[in-house]
PDB file of C-alpha atoms in Angstrom:
ATOM      1  CA  UNK A   1     -42.415 -68.644-202.841  1.00  0.00           C
ATOM      2  CA  UNK A   2     -38.630 -68.611-202.770  1.00  0.00           C
ATOM      3  CA  UNK A   3     -36.961 -69.850-205.934  1.00  0.00           C
ATOM      4  CA  UNK A   4     -34.887 -72.988-205.689  1.00  0.00           C
ATOM      5  CA  UNK A   5     -31.307 -72.700-206.787  1.00  0.00           C
ATOM      6  CA  UNK A   6     -28.321 -74.975-207.195  1.00  0.00           C
ATOM      7  CA  UNK A   7     -26.168 -74.259-204.163  1.00  0.00           C
ATOM      8  CA  UNK A   8     -22.687 -75.608-203.662  1.00  0.00           C
ATOM      9  CA  UNK A   9     -19.953 -76.131-201.096  1.00  0.00           C
ATOM     10  CA  UNK A  10     -17.038 -75.636-203.479  1.00  0.00           C
ATOM     11  CA  UNK A  11     -15.516 -72.738-201.582  1.00  0.00           C
ATOM     12  CA  UNK A  12     -15.508 -74.687-198.294  1.00  0.00           C
ATOM     13  CA  UNK A  13     -14.196 -77.832-199.990  1.00  0.00           C
ATOM     14  CA  UNK A  14     -11.387 -75.880-201.669  1.00  0.00           C
ATOM     15  CA  UNK A  15     -10.213 -74.548-198.334  1.00  0.00           C
ATOM     16  CA  UNK A  16     -10.432 -77.992-196.753  1.00  0.00           C
ATOM     17  CA  UNK A  17      -8.203 -79.304-199.532  1.00  0.00           C
ATOM     18  CA  UNK A  18      -5.024 -77.351-198.747  1.00  0.00           C
ATOM     19  CA  UNK A  19      -6.625 -74.030-199.698  1.00  0.00           C
ATOM     20  CA  UNK A  20      -6.855 -75.043-203.316  1.00  0.00           C
ATOM     21  CA  UNK A  21      -7.172 -72.004-205.579  1.00  0.00           C
ATOM     22  CA  UNK A  22      -9.893 -71.569-208.190  1.00  0.00           C
ATOM     23  CA  UNK A  23      -7.204 -71.805-210.874  1.00  0.00           C
ATOM     24  CA  UNK A  24      -5.956 -75.139-209.513  1.00  0.00           C
ATOM     25  CA  UNK A  25      -9.482 -76.557-209.478  1.00  0.00           C
ATOM     26  CA  UNK A  26     -10.096 -75.170-212.963  1.00  0.00           C
ATOM     27  CA  UNK A  27      -6.946 -76.871-214.264  1.00  0.00           C
ATOM     28  CA  UNK A  28      -7.983 -80.198-212.749  1.00  0.00           C
ATOM     29  CA  UNK A  29     -11.442 -80.195-214.360  1.00  0.00           C
ATOM     30  CA  UNK A  30     -10.498 -78.514-217.644  1.00  0.00           C
ATOM     31  CA  UNK A  31     -12.415 -75.251-217.427  1.00  0.00           C
ATOM     32  CA  UNK A  32     -11.381 -71.629-216.969  1.00  0.00           C
ATOM     33  CA  UNK A  33     -10.956 -69.936-213.589  1.00  0.00           C
ATOM     34  CA  UNK A  34     -13.849 -67.636-214.483  1.00  0.00           C
ATOM     35  CA  UNK A  35     -16.122 -70.645-214.919  1.00  0.00           C
ATOM     36  CA  UNK A  36     -15.153 -72.054-211.503  1.00  0.00           C
ATOM     37  CA  UNK A  37     -15.887 -68.625-210.008  1.00  0.00           C
ATOM     38  CA  UNK A  38     -19.298 -68.479-211.749  1.00  0.00           C
ATOM     39  CA  UNK A  39     -20.168 -71.988-210.484  1.00  0.00           C
ATOM     40  CA  UNK A  40     -19.030 -71.108-206.951  1.00  0.00           C
ATOM     41  CA  UNK A  41     -21.183 -67.972-206.915  1.00  0.00           C
ATOM     42  CA  UNK A  42     -24.164 -69.993-208.264  1.00  0.00           C
ATOM     43  CA  UNK A  43     -24.277 -67.796-211.361  1.00  0.00           C
ATOM     44  CA  UNK A  44     -23.744 -70.753-213.665  1.00  0.00           C
ATOM     45  CA  UNK A  45     -25.015 -74.325-213.333  1.00  0.00           C
ATOM     46  CA  UNK A  46     -22.378 -76.730-214.643  1.00  0.00           C
ATOM     47  CA  UNK A  47     -23.038 -79.768-216.811  1.00  0.00           C
ATOM     48  CA  UNK A  48     -23.363 -83.136-215.079  1.00  0.00           C
ATOM     49  CA  UNK A  49     -19.917 -84.090-216.348  1.00  0.00           C
ATOM     50  CA  UNK A  50     -18.234 -81.040-214.793  1.00  0.00           C
ATOM     51  CA  UNK A  51     -20.261 -81.492-211.581  1.00  0.00           C
ATOM     52  CA  UNK A  52     -19.038 -85.094-211.266  1.00  0.00           C
ATOM     53  CA  UNK A  53     -15.471 -84.010-212.047  1.00  0.00           C
ATOM     54  CA  UNK A  54     -15.584 -81.435-209.221  1.00  0.00           C
ATOM     55  CA  UNK A  55     -16.882 -84.068-206.791  1.00  0.00           C
ATOM     56  CA  UNK A  56     -14.155 -86.437-207.993  1.00  0.00           C
ATOM     57  CA  UNK A  57     -11.410 -83.858-207.357  1.00  0.00           C
ATOM     58  CA  UNK A  58     -12.565 -83.462-203.753  1.00  0.00           C
ATOM     59  CA  UNK A  59     -13.208 -87.205-203.356  1.00  0.00           C
ATOM     60  CA  UNK A  60     -16.761 -86.715-202.096  1.00  0.00           C
ATOM     61  CA  UNK A  61     -20.217 -87.712-203.399  1.00  0.00           C
ATOM     62  CA  UNK A  62     -21.959 -85.292-205.738  1.00  0.00           C
ATOM     63  CA  UNK A  63     -24.619 -84.319-203.181  1.00  0.00           C
ATOM     64  CA  UNK A  64     -21.934 -83.151-200.803  1.00  0.00           C
ATOM     65  CA  UNK A  65     -20.816 -80.604-203.382  1.00  0.00           C
ATOM     66  CA  UNK A  66     -24.170 -79.537-204.856  1.00  0.00           C
ATOM     67  CA  UNK A  67     -27.552 -79.107-203.214  1.00  0.00           C
ATOM     68  CA  UNK A  68     -30.808 -78.051-204.782  1.00  0.00           C
ATOM     69  CA  UNK A  69     -32.537 -75.878-202.245  1.00  0.00           C
ATOM     70  CA  UNK A  70     -34.453 -72.769-201.369  1.00  0.00           C
ATOM     71  CA  UNK A  71     -32.661 -69.498-201.299  1.00  0.00           C
ATOM     72  CA  UNK A  72     -33.652 -65.903-200.911  1.00  0.00           C
ATOM     73  CA  UNK A  73     -30.818 -65.002-203.241  1.00  0.00           C
ATOM     74  CA  UNK A  74     -31.942 -64.268-206.771  1.00  0.00           C
ATOM     75  CA  UNK A  75     -30.287 -66.405-209.398  1.00  0.00           C
ATOM     76  CA  UNK A  76     -28.534 -64.396-212.129  1.00  0.00           C
TER      77      UNK A  76
ATOM     78  CA  UNK B   1     -11.178 -59.610-217.057  1.00  0.00           C
ATOM     79  CA  UNK B   2     -10.780 -62.936-218.893  1.00  0.00           C
ATOM     80  CA  UNK B   3      -9.036 -63.355-222.236  1.00  0.00           C
ATOM     81  CA  UNK B   4     -12.364 -64.197-223.926  1.00  0.00           C
ATOM     82  CA  UNK B   5     -13.972 -61.024-222.596  1.00  0.00           C
ATOM     83  CA  UNK B   6     -11.037 -58.915-223.737  1.00  0.00           C
ATOM     84  CA  UNK B   7     -11.280 -60.606-227.143  1.00  0.00           C
ATOM     85  CA  UNK B   8     -14.999 -59.775-227.339  1.00  0.00           C
ATOM     86  CA  UNK B   9     -14.254 -56.140-226.385  1.00  0.00           C
ATOM     87  CA  UNK B  10     -11.574 -55.875-229.083  1.00  0.00           C
ATOM     88  CA  UNK B  11     -13.879 -57.231-231.785  1.00  0.00           C
ATOM     89  CA  UNK B  12     -16.833 -55.130-230.576  1.00  0.00           C
ATOM     90  CA  UNK B  13     -14.806 -51.907-230.676  1.00  0.00           C
ATOM     91  CA  UNK B  14     -13.271 -52.764-234.060  1.00  0.00           C
ATOM     92  CA  UNK B  15     -16.682 -53.494-235.583  1.00  0.00           C
ATOM     93  CA  UNK B  16     -18.063 -50.322-233.965  1.00  0.00           C
ATOM     94  CA  UNK B  17     -15.282 -48.236-235.532  1.00  0.00           C
ATOM     95  CA  UNK B  18     -15.989 -49.815-238.917  1.00  0.00           C
ATOM     96  CA  UNK B  19     -19.741 -49.205-238.506  1.00  0.00           C
ATOM     97  CA  UNK B  20     -19.218 -45.527-237.683  1.00  0.00           C
ATOM     98  CA  UNK B  21     -16.762 -45.069-240.581  1.00  0.00           C
ATOM     99  CA  UNK B  22     -19.038 -46.940-242.998  1.00  0.00           C
ATOM    100  CA  UNK B  23     -22.184 -44.972-242.154  1.00  0.00           C
ATOM    101  CA  UNK B  24     -20.299 -41.673-242.156  1.00  0.00           C
ATOM    102  CA  UNK B  25     -19.075 -42.558-245.649  1.00  0.00           C
ATOM    103  CA  UNK B  26     -22.551 -43.597-246.821  1.00  0.00           C
ATOM    104  CA  UNK B  27     -24.058 -40.414-245.344  1.00  0.00           C
ATOM    105  CA  UNK B  28     -21.507 -38.210-247.117  1.00  0.00           C
ATOM    106  CA  UNK B  29     -22.027 -39.944-250.454  1.00  0.00           C
ATOM    107  CA  UNK B  30     -25.822 -40.369-250.332  1.00  0.00           C
ATOM    108  CA  UNK B  31     -26.934 -37.149-248.658  1.00  0.00           C
ATOM    109  CA  UNK B  32     -24.088 -34.682-249.032  1.00  0.00           C
ATOM    110  CA  UNK B  33     -23.291 -35.920-252.555  1.00  0.00           C
ATOM    111  CA  UNK B  34     -19.588 -36.189-251.838  1.00  0.00           C
ATOM    112  CA  UNK B  35     -17.452 -37.680-254.604  1.00  0.00           C
ATOM    113  CA  UNK B  36     -16.902 -41.392-254.248  1.00  0.00           C
ATOM    114  CA  UNK B  37     -14.604 -42.400-257.059  1.00  0.00           C
ATOM    115  CA  UNK B  38     -13.607 -45.825-255.847  1.00  0.00           C
ATOM    116  CA  UNK B  39     -15.828 -47.119-253.053  1.00  0.00           C
ATOM    117  CA  UNK B  40     -14.390 -50.642-253.207  1.00  0.00           C
ATOM    118  CA  UNK B  41     -10.867 -49.403-252.396  1.00  0.00           C
ATOM    119  CA  UNK B  42     -12.271 -47.395-249.477  1.00  0.00           C
ATOM    120  CA  UNK B  43     -14.301 -50.373-248.238  1.00  0.00           C
ATOM    121  CA  UNK B  44     -11.596 -53.038-248.470  1.00  0.00           C
ATOM    122  CA  UNK B  45      -8.846 -50.641-247.352  1.00  0.00           C
ATOM    123  CA  UNK B  46     -10.725 -49.735-244.179  1.00  0.00           C
ATOM    124  CA  UNK B  47     -11.658 -53.355-243.582  1.00  0.00           C
ATOM    125  CA  UNK B  48      -8.042 -54.533-244.003  1.00  0.00           C
ATOM    126  CA  UNK B  49      -6.759 -51.813-241.654  1.00  0.00           C
ATOM    127  CA  UNK B  50      -9.256 -52.769-238.959  1.00  0.00           C
ATOM    128  CA  UNK B  51      -8.541 -56.500-239.348  1.00  0.00           C
ATOM    129  CA  UNK B  52      -4.829 -55.717-238.904  1.00  0.00           C
ATOM    130  CA  UNK B  53      -5.671 -53.643-235.803  1.00  0.00           C
ATOM    131  CA  UNK B  54      -7.769 -56.467-234.375  1.00  0.00           C
ATOM    132  CA  UNK B  55      -5.017 -59.031-234.968  1.00  0.00           C
ATOM    133  CA  UNK B  56      -2.436 -56.742-233.346  1.00  0.00           C
ATOM    134  CA  UNK B  57      -4.646 -56.161-230.282  1.00  0.00           C
ATOM    135  CA  UNK B  58      -5.362 -59.887-229.955  1.00  0.00           C
ATOM    136  CA  UNK B  59      -1.630 -60.646-230.086  1.00  0.00           C
ATOM    137  CA  UNK B  60      -1.005 -57.997-227.407  1.00  0.00           C
ATOM    138  CA  UNK B  61      -3.679 -59.505-225.137  1.00  0.00           C
ATOM    139  CA  UNK B  62      -2.455 -63.063-225.797  1.00  0.00           C
ATOM    140  CA  UNK B  63       1.106 -62.046-224.862  1.00  0.00           C
ATOM    141  CA  UNK B  64      -0.205 -60.689-221.544  1.00  0.00           C
ATOM    142  CA  UNK B  65      -2.010 -63.940-220.689  1.00  0.00           C
ATOM    143  CA  UNK B  66      -0.590 -66.710-222.905  1.00  0.00           C
ATOM    144  CA  UNK B  67      -1.971 -69.525-220.772  1.00  0.00           C
ATOM    145  CA  UNK B  68      -5.576 -68.318-221.070  1.00  0.00           C
ATOM    146  CA  UNK B  69      -5.141 -67.670-224.777  1.00  0.00           C
ATOM    147  CA  UNK B  70      -4.031 -71.261-225.358  1.00  0.00           C
ATOM    148  CA  UNK B  71      -6.853 -72.778-223.280  1.00  0.00           C
ATOM    149  CA  UNK B  72      -9.731 -74.024-225.446  1.00  0.00           C
ATOM    150  CA  UNK B  73     -13.215 -72.658-224.764  1.00  0.00           C
ATOM    151  CA  UNK B  74     -15.004 -74.461-221.956  1.00  0.00           C
ATOM    152  CA  UNK B  75     -18.728 -75.281-221.720  1.00  0.00           C
ATOM    153  CA  UNK B  76     -19.747 -71.916-220.193  1.00  0.00           C
ATOM    154  CA  UNK B  77     -17.872 -69.958-222.851  1.00  0.00           C
ATOM    155  CA  UNK B  78     -19.401 -72.086-225.621  1.00  0.00           C
ATOM    156  CA  UNK B  79     -22.844 -71.453-224.129  1.00  0.00           C
ATOM    157  CA  UNK B  80     -22.151 -67.700-224.068  1.00  0.00           C
ATOM    158  CA  UNK B  81     -21.170 -67.906-227.758  1.00  0.00           C
ATOM    159  CA  UNK B  82     -24.380 -69.755-228.620  1.00  0.00           C
ATOM    160  CA  UNK B  83     -26.610 -67.314-226.713  1.00  0.00           C
ATOM    161  CA  UNK B  84     -24.871 -64.351-228.360  1.00  0.00           C
ATOM    162  CA  UNK B  85     -25.235 -65.922-231.817  1.00  0.00           C
ATOM    163  CA  UNK B  86     -28.955 -66.449-231.195  1.00  0.00           C
ATOM    164  CA  UNK B  87     -29.424 -62.758-230.361  1.00  0.00           C
ATOM    165  CA  UNK B  88     -27.424 -61.786-233.475  1.00  0.00           C
ATOM    166  CA  UNK B  89     -29.545 -64.117-235.624  1.00  0.00           C
ATOM    167  CA  UNK B  90     -32.742 -62.252-234.714  1.00  0.00           C
ATOM    168  CA  UNK B  91     -31.098 -58.869-235.314  1.00  0.00           C
ATOM    169  CA  UNK B  92     -29.938 -60.068-238.744  1.00  0.00           C
ATOM    170  CA  UNK B  93     -33.374 -61.529-239.521  1.00  0.00           C
ATOM    171  CA  UNK B  94     -35.190 -58.282-238.687  1.00  0.00           C
ATOM    172  CA  UNK B  95     -32.579 -56.258-240.567  1.00  0.00           C
ATOM    173  CA  UNK B  96     -32.876 -58.465-243.647  1.00  0.00           C
ATOM    174  CA  UNK B  97     -36.666 -58.133-243.768  1.00  0.00           C
ATOM    175  CA  UNK B  98     -36.360 -54.369-243.215  1.00  0.00           C
ATOM    176  CA  UNK B  99     -33.871 -54.251-246.120  1.00  0.00           C
ATOM    177  CA  UNK B 100     -36.310 -56.075-248.372  1.00  0.00           C
ATOM    178  CA  UNK B 101     -38.929 -53.550-247.249  1.00  0.00           C
ATOM    179  CA  UNK B 102     -36.861 -50.704-248.723  1.00  0.00           C
ATOM    180  CA  UNK B 103     -38.004 -51.887-252.171  1.00  0.00           C
ATOM    181  CA  UNK B 104     -41.359 -50.302-251.338  1.00  0.00           C
ATOM    182  CA  UNK B 105     -39.821 -46.906-250.520  1.00  0.00           C
ATOM    183  CA  UNK B 106     -40.212 -44.446-253.427  1.00  0.00           C
ATOM    184  CA  UNK B 107     -36.868 -43.518-255.059  1.00  0.00           C
ATOM    185  CA  UNK B 108     -35.050 -46.254-253.141  1.00  0.00           C
ATOM    186  CA  UNK B 109     -32.843 -48.415-255.305  1.00  0.00           C
ATOM    187  CA  UNK B 110     -30.792 -51.575-254.998  1.00  0.00           C
ATOM    188  CA  UNK B 111     -27.929 -49.563-253.533  1.00  0.00           C
ATOM    189  CA  UNK B 112     -30.100 -48.448-250.617  1.00  0.00           C
ATOM    190  CA  UNK B 113     -31.111 -52.063-250.043  1.00  0.00           C
ATOM    191  CA  UNK B 114     -27.458 -53.137-250.118  1.00  0.00           C
ATOM    192  CA  UNK B 115     -26.577 -50.425-247.554  1.00  0.00           C
ATOM    193  CA  UNK B 116     -29.412 -51.622-245.322  1.00  0.00           C
ATOM    194  CA  UNK B 117     -28.174 -55.211-245.612  1.00  0.00           C
ATOM    195  CA  UNK B 118     -24.665 -54.053-244.738  1.00  0.00           C
ATOM    196  CA  UNK B 119     -26.094 -52.214-241.737  1.00  0.00           C
ATOM    197  CA  UNK B 120     -27.963 -55.354-240.673  1.00  0.00           C
ATOM    198  CA  UNK B 121     -24.775 -57.417-240.784  1.00  0.00           C
ATOM    199  CA  UNK B 122     -22.869 -54.799-238.772  1.00  0.00           C
ATOM    200  CA  UNK B 123     -25.624 -54.451-236.154  1.00  0.00           C
ATOM    201  CA  UNK B 124     -25.880 -58.254-235.912  1.00  0.00           C
ATOM    202  CA  UNK B 125     -22.124 -58.420-235.252  1.00  0.00           C
ATOM    203  CA  UNK B 126     -22.355 -55.620-232.670  1.00  0.00           C
ATOM    204  CA  UNK B 127     -25.243 -57.363-230.905  1.00  0.00           C
ATOM    205  CA  UNK B 128     -23.318 -60.672-230.941  1.00  0.00           C
ATOM    206  CA  UNK B 129     -20.185 -59.287-229.319  1.00  0.00           C
ATOM    207  CA  UNK B 130     -22.183 -56.917-227.088  1.00  0.00           C
ATOM    208  CA  UNK B 131     -24.171 -59.893-225.761  1.00  0.00           C
ATOM    209  CA  UNK B 132     -20.946 -61.842-225.198  1.00  0.00           C
ATOM    210  CA  UNK B 133     -19.551 -58.958-223.138  1.00  0.00           C
ATOM    211  CA  UNK B 134     -22.782 -58.631-221.144  1.00  0.00           C
ATOM    212  CA  UNK B 135     -22.859 -62.374-220.367  1.00  0.00           C
ATOM    213  CA  UNK B 136     -19.192 -62.409-219.361  1.00  0.00           C
ATOM    214  CA  UNK B 137     -19.823 -59.388-217.088  1.00  0.00           C
ATOM    215  CA  UNK B 138     -22.883 -61.077-215.545  1.00  0.00           C
ATOM    216  CA  UNK B 139     -20.869 -64.133-214.523  1.00  0.00           C
ATOM    217  CA  UNK B 140     -17.873 -62.140-213.256  1.00  0.00           C
TER     218      UNK B 140
END
């Protein structure tokens, strides 16, 4: 059975928002660039607060940014 | 490499240098019966030199990336700190019990126990900063 992981669309959303850099997103939500990178690569699951902040920056609902689904990729 | 990871590397290497110097000193005094006229001066002198080195290296890294250095730790970095401290706690716990166990070794004295406690503290610190580095590398 494939493990479920928290997937996200942050990379796509960044590029749809004037090719926003990881650093720019990090500055807007008050975390480091490394943390945005870890979230984007699904290596770190953010807190609800940070998840809502990311959705707020892109002006989309939370479930458009994060999905909980099956993946063959092993979570670190 | 992030500022926090560089900071963890600096502290890890500094503690490692101190650990090597400390155990070399203990080995020379305990087993090779080298003269040790003022161990406190040696201990605090070495410690002060390494603290100065660590401060200097941190300043050098902070000058390279001042923005990152000023940024407070975020939730992921705080979680890394907590996980690393948990690992270090168990290392210290095992080391402390092992140090108490030296009381049952024939010819061992309080000095041996103190050295073992010192070793436990140093290994706990190494495991703390080593775990921090490993967790930063994992997320990179």
